[in-house]
Tab-separated table of C-alpha atoms in Angstrom:
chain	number	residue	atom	x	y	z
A	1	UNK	CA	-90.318	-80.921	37.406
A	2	UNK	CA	-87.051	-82.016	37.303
A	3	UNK	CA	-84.770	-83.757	39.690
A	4	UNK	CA	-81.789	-82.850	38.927
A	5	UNK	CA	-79.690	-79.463	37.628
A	6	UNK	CA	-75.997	-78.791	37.774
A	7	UNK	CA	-75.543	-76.221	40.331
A	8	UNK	CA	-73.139	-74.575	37.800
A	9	UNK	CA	-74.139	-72.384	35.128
A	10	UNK	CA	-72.967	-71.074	32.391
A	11	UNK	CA	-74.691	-68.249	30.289
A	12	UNK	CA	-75.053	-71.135	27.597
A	13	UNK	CA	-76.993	-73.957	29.693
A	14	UNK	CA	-78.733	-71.608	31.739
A	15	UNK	CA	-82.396	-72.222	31.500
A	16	UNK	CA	-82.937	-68.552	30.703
A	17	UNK	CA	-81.703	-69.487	26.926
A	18	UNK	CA	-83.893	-71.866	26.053
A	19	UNK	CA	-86.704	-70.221	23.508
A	20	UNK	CA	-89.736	-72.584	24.325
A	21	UNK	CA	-91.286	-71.388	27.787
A	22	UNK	CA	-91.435	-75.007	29.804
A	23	UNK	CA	-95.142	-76.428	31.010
A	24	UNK	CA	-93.333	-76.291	34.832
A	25	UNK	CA	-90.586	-74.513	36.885
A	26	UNK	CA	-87.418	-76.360	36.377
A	27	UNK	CA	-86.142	-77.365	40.167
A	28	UNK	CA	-83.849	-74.413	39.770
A	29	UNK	CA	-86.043	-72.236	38.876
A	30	UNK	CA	-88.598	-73.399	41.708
A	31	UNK	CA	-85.429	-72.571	44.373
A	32	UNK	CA	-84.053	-69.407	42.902
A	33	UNK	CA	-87.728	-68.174	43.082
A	34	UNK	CA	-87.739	-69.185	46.626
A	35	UNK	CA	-84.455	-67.650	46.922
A	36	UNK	CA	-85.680	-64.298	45.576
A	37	UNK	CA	-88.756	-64.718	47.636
A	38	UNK	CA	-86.817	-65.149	50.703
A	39	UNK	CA	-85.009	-62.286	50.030
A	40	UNK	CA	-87.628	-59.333	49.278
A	41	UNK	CA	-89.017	-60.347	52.471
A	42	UNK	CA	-86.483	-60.230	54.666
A	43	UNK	CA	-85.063	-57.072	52.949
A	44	UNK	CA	-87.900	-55.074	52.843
A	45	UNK	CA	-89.511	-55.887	56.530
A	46	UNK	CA	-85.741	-54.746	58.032
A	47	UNK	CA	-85.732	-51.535	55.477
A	48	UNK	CA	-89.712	-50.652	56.469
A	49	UNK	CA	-89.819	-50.913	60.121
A	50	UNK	CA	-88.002	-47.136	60.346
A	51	UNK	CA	-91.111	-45.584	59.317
A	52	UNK	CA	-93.365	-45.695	62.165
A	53	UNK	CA	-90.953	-44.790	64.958
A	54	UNK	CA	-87.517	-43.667	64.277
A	55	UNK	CA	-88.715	-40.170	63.131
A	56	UNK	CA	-90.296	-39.518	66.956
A	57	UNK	CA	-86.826	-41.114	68.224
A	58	UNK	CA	-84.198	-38.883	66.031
A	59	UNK	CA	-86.024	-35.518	67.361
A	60	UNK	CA	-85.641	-36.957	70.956
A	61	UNK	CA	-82.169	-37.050	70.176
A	62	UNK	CA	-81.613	-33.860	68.631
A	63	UNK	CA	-82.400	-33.854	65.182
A	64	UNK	CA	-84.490	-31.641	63.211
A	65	UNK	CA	-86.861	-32.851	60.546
A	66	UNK	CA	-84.094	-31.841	57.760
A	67	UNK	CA	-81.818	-34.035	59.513
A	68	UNK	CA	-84.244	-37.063	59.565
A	69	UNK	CA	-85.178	-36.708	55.862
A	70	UNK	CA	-81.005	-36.341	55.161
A	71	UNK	CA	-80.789	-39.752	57.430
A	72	UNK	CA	-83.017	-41.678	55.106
A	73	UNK	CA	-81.812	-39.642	51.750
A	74	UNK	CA	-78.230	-40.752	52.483
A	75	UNK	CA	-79.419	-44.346	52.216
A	76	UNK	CA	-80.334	-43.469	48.669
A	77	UNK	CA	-77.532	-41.611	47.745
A	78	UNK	CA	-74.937	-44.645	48.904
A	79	UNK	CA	-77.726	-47.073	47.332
A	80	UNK	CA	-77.445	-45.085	43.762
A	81	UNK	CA	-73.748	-45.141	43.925
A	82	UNK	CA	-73.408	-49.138	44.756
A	83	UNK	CA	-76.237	-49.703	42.490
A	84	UNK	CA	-74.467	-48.355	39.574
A	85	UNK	CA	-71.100	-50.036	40.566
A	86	UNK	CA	-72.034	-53.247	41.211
A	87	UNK	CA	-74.213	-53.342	38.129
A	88	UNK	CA	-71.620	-52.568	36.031
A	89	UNK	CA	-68.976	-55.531	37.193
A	90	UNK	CA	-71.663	-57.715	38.586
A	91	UNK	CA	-70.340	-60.370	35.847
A	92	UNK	CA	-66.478	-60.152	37.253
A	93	UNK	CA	-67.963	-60.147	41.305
A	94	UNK	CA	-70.181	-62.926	40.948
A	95	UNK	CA	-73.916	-62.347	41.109
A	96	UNK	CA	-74.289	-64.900	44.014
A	97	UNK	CA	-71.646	-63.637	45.897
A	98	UNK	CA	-72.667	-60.017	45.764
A	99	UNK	CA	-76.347	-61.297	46.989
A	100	UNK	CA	-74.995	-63.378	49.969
A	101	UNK	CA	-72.466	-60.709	50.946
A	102	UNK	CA	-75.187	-57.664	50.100
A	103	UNK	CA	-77.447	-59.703	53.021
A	104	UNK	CA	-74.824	-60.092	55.569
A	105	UNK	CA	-73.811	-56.274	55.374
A	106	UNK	CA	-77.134	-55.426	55.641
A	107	UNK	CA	-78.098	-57.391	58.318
A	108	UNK	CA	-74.882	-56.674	60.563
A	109	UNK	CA	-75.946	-52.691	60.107
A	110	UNK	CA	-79.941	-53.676	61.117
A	111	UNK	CA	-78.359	-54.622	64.361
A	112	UNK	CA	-76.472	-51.734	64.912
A	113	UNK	CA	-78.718	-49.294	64.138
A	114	UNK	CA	-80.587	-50.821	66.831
A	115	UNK	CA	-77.555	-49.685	69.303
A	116	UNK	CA	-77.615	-46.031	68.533
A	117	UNK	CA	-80.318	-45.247	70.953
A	118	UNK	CA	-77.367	-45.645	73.449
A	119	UNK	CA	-75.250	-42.919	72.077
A	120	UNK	CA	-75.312	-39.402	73.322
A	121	UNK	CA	-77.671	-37.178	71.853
A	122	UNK	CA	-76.667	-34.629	69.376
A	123	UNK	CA	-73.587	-34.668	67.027
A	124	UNK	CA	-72.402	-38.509	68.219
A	125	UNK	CA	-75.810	-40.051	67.044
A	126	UNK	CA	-76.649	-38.142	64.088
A	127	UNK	CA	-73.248	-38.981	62.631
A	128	UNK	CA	-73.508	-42.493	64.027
A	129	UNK	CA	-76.935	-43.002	61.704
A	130	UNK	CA	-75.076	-41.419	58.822
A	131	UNK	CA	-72.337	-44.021	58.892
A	132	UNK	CA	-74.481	-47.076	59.489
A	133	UNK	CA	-77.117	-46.211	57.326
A	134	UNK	CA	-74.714	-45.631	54.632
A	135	UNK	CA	-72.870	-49.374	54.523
A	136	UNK	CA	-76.319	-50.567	54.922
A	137	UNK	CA	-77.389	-48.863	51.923
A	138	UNK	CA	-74.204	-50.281	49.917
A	139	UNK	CA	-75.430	-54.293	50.923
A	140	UNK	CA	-78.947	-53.232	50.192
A	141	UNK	CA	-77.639	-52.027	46.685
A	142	UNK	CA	-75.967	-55.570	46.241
A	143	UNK	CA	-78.515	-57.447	47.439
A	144	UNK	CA	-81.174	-55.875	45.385
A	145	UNK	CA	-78.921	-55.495	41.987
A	146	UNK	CA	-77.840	-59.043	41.694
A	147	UNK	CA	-81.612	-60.351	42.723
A	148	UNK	CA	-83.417	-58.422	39.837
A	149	UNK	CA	-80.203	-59.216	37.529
A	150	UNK	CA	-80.639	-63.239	38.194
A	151	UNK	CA	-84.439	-63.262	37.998
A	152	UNK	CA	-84.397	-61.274	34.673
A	153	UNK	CA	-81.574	-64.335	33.700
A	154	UNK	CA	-83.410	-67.444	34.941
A	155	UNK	CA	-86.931	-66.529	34.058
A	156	UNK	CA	-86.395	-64.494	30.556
A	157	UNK	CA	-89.694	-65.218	28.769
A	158	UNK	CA	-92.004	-63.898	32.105
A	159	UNK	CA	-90.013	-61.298	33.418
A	160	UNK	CA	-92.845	-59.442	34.595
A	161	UNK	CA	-95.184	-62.593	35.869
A	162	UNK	CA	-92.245	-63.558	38.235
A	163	UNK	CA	-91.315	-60.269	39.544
A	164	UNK	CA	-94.747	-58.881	40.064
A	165	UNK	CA	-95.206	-62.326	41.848
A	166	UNK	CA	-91.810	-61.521	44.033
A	167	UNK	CA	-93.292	-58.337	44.492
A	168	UNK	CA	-96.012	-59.675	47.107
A	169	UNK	CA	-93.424	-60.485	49.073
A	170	UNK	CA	-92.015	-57.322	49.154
A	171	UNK	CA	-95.094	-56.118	50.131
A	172	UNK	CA	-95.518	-58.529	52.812
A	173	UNK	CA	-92.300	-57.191	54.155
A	174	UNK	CA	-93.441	-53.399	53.685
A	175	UNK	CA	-97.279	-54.383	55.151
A	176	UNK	CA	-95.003	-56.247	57.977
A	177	UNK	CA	-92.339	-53.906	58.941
A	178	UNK	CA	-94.154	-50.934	60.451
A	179	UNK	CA	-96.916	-52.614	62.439
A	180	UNK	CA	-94.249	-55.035	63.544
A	181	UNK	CA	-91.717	-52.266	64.158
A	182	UNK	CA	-94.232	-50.353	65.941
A	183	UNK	CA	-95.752	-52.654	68.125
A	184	UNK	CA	-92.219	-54.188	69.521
A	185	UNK	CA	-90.918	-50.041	69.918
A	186	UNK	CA	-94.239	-49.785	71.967
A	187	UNK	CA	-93.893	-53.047	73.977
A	188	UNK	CA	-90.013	-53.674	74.330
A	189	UNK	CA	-88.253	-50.302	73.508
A	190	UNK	CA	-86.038	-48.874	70.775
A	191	UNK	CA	-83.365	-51.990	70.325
A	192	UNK	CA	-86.257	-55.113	70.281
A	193	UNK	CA	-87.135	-54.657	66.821
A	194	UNK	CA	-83.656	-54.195	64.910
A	195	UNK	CA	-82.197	-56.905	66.646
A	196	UNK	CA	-84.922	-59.435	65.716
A	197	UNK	CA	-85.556	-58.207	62.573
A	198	UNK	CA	-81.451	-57.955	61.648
A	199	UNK	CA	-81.088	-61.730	63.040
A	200	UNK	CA	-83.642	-62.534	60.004
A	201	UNK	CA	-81.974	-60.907	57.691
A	202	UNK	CA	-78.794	-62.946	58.818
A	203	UNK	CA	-80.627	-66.703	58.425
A	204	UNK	CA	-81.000	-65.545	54.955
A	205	UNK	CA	-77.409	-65.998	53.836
A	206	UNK	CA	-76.891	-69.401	54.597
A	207	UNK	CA	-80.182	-70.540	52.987
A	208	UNK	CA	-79.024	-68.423	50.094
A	209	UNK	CA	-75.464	-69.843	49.811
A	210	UNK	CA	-77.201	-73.106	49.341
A	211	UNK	CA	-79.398	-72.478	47.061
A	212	UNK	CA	-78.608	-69.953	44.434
A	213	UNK	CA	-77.000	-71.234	41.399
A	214	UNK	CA	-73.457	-70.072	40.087
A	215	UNK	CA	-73.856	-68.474	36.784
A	216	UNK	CA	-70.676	-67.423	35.352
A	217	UNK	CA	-70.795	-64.813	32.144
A	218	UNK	CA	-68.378	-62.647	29.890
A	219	UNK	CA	-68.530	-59.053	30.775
A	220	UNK	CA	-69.267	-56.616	28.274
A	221	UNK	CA	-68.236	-53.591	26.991
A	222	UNK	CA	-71.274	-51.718	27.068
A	223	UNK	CA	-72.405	-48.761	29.466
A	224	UNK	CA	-75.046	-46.994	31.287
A	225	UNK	CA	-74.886	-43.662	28.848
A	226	UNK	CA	-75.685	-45.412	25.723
A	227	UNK	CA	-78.886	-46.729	27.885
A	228	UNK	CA	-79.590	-43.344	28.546
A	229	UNK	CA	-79.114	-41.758	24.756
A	230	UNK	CA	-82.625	-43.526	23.971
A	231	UNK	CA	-85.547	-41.373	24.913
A	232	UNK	CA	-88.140	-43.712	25.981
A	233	UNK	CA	-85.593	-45.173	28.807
A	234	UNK	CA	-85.270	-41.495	29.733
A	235	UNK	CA	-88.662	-41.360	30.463
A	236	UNK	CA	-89.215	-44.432	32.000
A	237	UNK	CA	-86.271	-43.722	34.425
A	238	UNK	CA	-88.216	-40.559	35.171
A	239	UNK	CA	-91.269	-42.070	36.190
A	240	UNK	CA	-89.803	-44.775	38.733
A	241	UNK	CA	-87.994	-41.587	40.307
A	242	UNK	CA	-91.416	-40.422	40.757
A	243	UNK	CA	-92.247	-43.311	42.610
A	244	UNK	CA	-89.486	-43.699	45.135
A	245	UNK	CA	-88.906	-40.213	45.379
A	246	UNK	CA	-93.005	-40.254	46.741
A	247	UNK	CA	-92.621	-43.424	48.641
A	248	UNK	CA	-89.122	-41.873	50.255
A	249	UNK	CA	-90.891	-38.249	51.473
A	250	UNK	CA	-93.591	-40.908	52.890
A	251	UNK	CA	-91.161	-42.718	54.888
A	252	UNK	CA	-89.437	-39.508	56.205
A	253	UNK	CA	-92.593	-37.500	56.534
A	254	UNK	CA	-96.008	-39.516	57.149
A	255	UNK	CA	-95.777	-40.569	60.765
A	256	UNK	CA	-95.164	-37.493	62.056
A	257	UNK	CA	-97.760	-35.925	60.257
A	258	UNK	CA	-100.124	-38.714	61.207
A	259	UNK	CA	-99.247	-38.270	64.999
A	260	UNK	CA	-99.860	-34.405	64.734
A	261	UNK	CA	-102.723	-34.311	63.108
A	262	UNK	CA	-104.621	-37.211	64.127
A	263	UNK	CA	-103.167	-38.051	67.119
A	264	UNK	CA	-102.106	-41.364	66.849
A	265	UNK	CA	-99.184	-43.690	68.069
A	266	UNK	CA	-96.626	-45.275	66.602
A	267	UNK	CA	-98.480	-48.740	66.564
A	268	UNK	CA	-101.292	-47.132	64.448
A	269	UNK	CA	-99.267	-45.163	62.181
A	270	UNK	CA	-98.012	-48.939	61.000
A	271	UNK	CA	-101.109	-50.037	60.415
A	272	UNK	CA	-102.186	-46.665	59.109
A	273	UNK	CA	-99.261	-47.552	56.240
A	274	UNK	CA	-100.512	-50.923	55.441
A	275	UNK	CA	-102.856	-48.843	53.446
A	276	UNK	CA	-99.705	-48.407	51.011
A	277	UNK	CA	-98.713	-51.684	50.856
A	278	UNK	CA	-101.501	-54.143	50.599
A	279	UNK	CA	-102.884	-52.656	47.600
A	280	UNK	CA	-99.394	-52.468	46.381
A	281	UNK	CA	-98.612	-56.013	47.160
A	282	UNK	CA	-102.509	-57.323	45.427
A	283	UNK	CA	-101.543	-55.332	42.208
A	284	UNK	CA	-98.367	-56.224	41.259
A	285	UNK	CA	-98.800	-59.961	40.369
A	286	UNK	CA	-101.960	-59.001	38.355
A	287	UNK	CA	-100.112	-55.835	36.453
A	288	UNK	CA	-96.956	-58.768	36.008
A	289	UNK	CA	-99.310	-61.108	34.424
A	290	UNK	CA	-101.254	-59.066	32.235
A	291	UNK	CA	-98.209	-57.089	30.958
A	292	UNK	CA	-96.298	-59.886	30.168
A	293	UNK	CA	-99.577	-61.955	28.137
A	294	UNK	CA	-99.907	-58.140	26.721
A	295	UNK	CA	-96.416	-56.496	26.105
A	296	UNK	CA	-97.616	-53.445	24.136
A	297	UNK	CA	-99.817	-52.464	27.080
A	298	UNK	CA	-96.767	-51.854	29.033
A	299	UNK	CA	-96.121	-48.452	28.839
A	300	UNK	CA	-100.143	-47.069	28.769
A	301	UNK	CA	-99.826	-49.074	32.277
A	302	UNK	CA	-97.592	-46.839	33.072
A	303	UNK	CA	-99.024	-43.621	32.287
A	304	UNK	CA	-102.491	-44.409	34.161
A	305	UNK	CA	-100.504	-45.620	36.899
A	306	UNK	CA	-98.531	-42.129	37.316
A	307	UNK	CA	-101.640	-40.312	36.601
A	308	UNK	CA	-103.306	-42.387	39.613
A	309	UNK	CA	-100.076	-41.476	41.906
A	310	UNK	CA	-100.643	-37.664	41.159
A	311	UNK	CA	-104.444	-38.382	42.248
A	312	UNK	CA	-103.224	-39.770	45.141
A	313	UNK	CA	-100.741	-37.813	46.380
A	314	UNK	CA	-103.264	-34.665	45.612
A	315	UNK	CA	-105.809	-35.745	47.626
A	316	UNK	CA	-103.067	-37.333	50.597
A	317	UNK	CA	-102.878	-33.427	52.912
A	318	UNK	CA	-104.968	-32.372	50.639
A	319	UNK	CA	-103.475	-30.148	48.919
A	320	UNK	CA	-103.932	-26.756	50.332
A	321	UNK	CA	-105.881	-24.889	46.995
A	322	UNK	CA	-108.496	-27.731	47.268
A	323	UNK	CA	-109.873	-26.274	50.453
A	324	UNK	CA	-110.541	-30.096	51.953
A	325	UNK	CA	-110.228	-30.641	55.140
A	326	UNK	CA	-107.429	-33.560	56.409
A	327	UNK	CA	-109.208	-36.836	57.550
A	328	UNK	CA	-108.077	-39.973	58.244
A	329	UNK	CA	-110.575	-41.981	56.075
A	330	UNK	CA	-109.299	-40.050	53.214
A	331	UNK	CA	-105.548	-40.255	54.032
A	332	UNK	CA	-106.092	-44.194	54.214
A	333	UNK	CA	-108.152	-44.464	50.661
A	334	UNK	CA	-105.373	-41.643	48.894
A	335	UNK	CA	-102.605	-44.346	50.553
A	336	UNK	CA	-104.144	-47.159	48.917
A	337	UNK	CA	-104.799	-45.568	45.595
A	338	UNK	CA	-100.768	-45.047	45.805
A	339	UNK	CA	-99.874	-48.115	46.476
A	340	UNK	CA	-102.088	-49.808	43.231
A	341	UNK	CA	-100.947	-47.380	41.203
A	342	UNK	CA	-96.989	-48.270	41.798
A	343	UNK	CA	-97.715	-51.707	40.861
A	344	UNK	CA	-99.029	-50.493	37.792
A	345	UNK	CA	-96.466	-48.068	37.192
A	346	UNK	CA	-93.273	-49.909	38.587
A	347	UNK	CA	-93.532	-53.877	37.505
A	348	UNK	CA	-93.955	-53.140	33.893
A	349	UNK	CA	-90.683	-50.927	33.570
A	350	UNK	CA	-88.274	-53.265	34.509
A	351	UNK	CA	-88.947	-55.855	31.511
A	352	UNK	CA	-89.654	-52.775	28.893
A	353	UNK	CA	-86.341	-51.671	29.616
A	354	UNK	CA	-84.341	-54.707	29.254
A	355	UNK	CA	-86.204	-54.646	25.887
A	356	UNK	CA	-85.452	-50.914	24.888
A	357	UNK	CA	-81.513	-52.010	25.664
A	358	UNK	CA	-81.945	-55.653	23.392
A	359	UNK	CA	-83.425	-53.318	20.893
A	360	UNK	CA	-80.111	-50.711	20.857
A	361	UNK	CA	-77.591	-53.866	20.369
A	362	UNK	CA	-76.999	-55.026	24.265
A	363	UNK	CA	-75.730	-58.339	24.321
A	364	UNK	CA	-78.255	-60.830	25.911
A	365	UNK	CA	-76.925	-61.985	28.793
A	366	UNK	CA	-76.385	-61.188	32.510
A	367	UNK	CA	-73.850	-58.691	32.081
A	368	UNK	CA	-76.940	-56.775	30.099
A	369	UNK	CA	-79.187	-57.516	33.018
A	370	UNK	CA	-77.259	-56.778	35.276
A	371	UNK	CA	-76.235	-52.894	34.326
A	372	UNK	CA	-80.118	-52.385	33.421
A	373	UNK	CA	-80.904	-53.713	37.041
A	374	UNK	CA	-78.145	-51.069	38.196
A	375	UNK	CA	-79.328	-48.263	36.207
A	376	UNK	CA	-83.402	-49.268	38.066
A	377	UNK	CA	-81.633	-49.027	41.128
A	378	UNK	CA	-79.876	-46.356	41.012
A	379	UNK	CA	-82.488	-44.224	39.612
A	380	UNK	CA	-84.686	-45.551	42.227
A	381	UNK	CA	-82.678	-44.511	45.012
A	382	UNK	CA	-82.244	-40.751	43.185
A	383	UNK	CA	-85.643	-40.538	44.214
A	384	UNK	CA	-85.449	-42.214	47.228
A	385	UNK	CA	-83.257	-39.461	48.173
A	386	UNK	CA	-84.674	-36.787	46.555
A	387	UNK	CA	-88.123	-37.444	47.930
A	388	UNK	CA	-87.071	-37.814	51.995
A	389	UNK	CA	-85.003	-34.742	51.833
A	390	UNK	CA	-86.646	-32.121	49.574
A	391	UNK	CA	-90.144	-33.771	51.018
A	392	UNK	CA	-88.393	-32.406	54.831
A	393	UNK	CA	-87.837	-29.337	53.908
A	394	UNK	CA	-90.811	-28.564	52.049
A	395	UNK	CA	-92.645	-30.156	55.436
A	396	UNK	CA	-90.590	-27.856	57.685
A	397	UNK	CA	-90.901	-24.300	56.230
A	398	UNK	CA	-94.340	-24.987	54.975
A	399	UNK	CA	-96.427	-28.212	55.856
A	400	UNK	CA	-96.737	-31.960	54.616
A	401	UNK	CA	-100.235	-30.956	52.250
A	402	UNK	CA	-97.783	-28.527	50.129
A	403	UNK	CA	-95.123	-31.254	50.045
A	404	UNK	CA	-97.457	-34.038	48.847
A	405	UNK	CA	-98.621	-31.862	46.574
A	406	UNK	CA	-94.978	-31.365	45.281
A	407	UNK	CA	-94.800	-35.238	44.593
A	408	UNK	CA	-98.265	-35.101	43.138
A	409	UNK	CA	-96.955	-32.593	40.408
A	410	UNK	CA	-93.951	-34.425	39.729
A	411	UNK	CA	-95.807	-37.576	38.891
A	412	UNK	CA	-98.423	-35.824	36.676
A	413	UNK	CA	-95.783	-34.559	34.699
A	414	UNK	CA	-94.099	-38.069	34.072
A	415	UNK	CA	-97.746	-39.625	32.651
A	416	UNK	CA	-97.908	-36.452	30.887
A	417	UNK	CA	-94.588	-37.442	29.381
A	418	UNK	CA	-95.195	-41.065	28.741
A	419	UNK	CA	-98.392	-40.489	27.159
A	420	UNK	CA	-97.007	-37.465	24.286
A	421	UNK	CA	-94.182	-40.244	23.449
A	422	UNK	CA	-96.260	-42.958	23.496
A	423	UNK	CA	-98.888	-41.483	21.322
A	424	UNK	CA	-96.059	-40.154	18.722
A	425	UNK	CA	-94.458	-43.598	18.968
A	426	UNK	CA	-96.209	-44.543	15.670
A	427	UNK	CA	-95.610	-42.011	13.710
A	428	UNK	CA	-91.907	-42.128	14.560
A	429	UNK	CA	-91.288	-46.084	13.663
A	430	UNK	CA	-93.914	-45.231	10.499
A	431	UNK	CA	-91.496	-42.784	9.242
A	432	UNK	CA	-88.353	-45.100	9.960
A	433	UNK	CA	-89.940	-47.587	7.657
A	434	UNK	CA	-90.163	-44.938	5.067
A	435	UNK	CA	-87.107	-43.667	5.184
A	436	UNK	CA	-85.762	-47.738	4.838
A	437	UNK	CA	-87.634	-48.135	1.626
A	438	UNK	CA	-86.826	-45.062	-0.131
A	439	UNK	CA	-83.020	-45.963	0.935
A	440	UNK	CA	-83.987	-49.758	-0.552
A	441	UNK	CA	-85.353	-48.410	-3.770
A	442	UNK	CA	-82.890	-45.478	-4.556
A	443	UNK	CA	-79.786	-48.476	-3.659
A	444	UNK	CA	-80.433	-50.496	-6.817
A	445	UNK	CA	-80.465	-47.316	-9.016
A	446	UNK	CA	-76.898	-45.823	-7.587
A	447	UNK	CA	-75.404	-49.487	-8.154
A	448	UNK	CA	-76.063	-49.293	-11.437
């Protein structure tokens, strides 16, 4: 390993460029992974803890289940918009910068949120959550942009390997959050578990500022449309919608559902949701692994994976037609069949995109990586808001099995998708080659 790396980078002496895969993690490698690690955690445990209690909290204060899923879809919406932004000029911001300053906005708004309990009920503190949960959502969006941009840059032949391995700790933070949340909302009240939890967030950004590396880059000219003129990205952006639009009506919809029907408490509606996570957090280092030893397994990953979400999101109420009866064994097994099949689904798209972009003429390079991390976020927060607010309103004018349902259709439909383009894949590059001869054979002829 070695001892010693120039804190600044260029694009050039980056270790991302080098074309033999090193034996070891470079020390700057070894730290930016701890970096990233560090990050996910402490991102994910503040953005999870919501779940298990703040539903049961908002309607004390007024708001309707349509309010509550708006609440967490506005995160989304302000998370799309920043996503896209801050992909795009990542290059002339600075990707360390917009990480460090992405976790200091986020954490400031974890505390605050954790004051609104003390506002008047009504009006004053649904428009209070709006606000807050909006500027959070734009430091998420930085946070999050510039951490998949410089993992993509600093670990370019395992792409997959390294973020399905960063992935476990974002699944420690999701597995975390909600019991956590839960149990200090039970034992200390509304404000214990924000202000803890948003003082975590904030030891992050020194210990980031110190070691993340400076990697300065040439923007390019290049945009998110031309991304989206090639089919197969079109799809694949589909399919993660389908995941955090399902994951979003869970956040908005589950506990409450849970509580009802089961009768439960907040404490064991976290632990109820570990049955997302852990499976979540187990799969993604494997489905990171294999699909970066096996790259053209990528996208059949992905269509089991969304086939498995449909399953589970079927079986989560059930769904009403099935004539199955809710029980909490079965809610806990559907949640876990959910959370495998994301990693399957999720992990491999990153990577396959980067390579659909290389493959239309994208630069390599971060300002690449860092509009196709955009474009992943952004589309992951369409769903994110999507699923939280059409999941509500399904839920309120007819019930959460009809809404699961919903996501269970929309998920089918993406492996359905996947699998018809995959399968005609072939024939399409087969008749590209044809088409090149004939134009190689007739060239000679017109020349002469």
């Amino acid at each position: 390993m070695d001892s010693h790396v120039d804190p600044q980078q260029t694009e050039n002496s980056t270790p991302a460029e080098s074309t033999d895969r090193p034996p070891r993690m470079t020390r700057q490698q070894t730290l930016t992974l701890i970096s990233m690690a560090s990050v996910n955690f402490s991102s994910m445990i503040c953005y999870s803890i919501l779940g298990p209690f703040f539903p049961n909290e908002a309607v004390k204060k007024g708001a309707s289940q349509t309010v509550i899923g708006l609440i967490f879809g506005c995160y989304a919406v302000c998370n799309l918009i920043g996503s896209l932004i801050m992909g795009k000029y990542i290059v002339q911001i600075g990707a360390k910068f917009m990480l460090v300053m992405g976790l200091f906005v986020s954490s400031g708004c974890t505390i605050l949120f954790g004051l609104l309990n003390r506002v008047p009920s009504g009006a004053p503190f649904i428009t209070l959550c709006f606000i807050v949960r909006s500027i959070d959502a734009l430091g998420f969006a930085g946070a999050m942009t510039s951490s998949f941009a410089l993992t993509a840059k600093i670990f370019p032949n395992n792409v997959a390997t390294v973020l399905g391995s960063l992935e476990v700790f974002t699944g420690l933070g999701l597995i975390m959050g909600p019991p956590v949340g839960g149990w200090f909302y039970q034992s200390f009240g509304y404000e214990v578990p924000f202000m803890l939890l948003g003082c975590l967030l904030l030891i992050m950004v020194p210990f980031n500022i110190y070691i993340l590396p400076n990697i300065e880059a040439d923007p390019s000219k290049d945009s998110f449309l031309r991304l989206l003129t090639k089919v197969k990205i079109v799809l694949m952006c589909y399919a993660i919608f389908t995941l955090s639009a399902g994951l979003g009506f869970l956040d908005a919809t589950l506990s409450l559902f849970a509580m009802e029907t089961f009768n439960l408490s907040s404490g064991y509606v976290g632990l109820i949701m570990l049955g997302l996570s852990l499976p979540y957090c187990l799969a993604s280092p494997l489905m990171g692994f294999i699909t970066d030893k096996y790259p053209s397994t990528r996208g059949w990953f992905m269509v089991i994976g969304s086939l498995c979400t449909a399953f589970g999101f079927f079986l989560l109420g059930p769904t009403p037609f099935l004539h199955i009866p809710s029980q909490l064994w079965l809610l806990i097994v559907m949640l876990g069949v959910i959370g495998f099949s994301l990693g399957m689904t999720a992990i491999p798209t990153f990577p396959e995109i980067i390579t659909c972009a290389y493959e239309q003429g994208y630069e390599e390079g971060l300002s690449t990586l860092g509009m196709v991390s955009g474009l992943f976020g952004a589309v992951w927060s369409l769903g994110m808001f999507y699923g939280p607010t059409v999941g509500g309103l399904i839920t309120q004018h007819l019930n959460f099995e009809w809404a699961a349902a919903v996501q269970g259709g929309l998920a089918f439909l993406a492996a359905f998708l996947l699998a018809v383009h995959y399968l005609c894949e072939p024939r399409r590059r087969q008749s590209v080659r044809e088409d090149s001869q004939q134009q190689d054979e007739t060239t000679p002829l017109l020349t002469e």
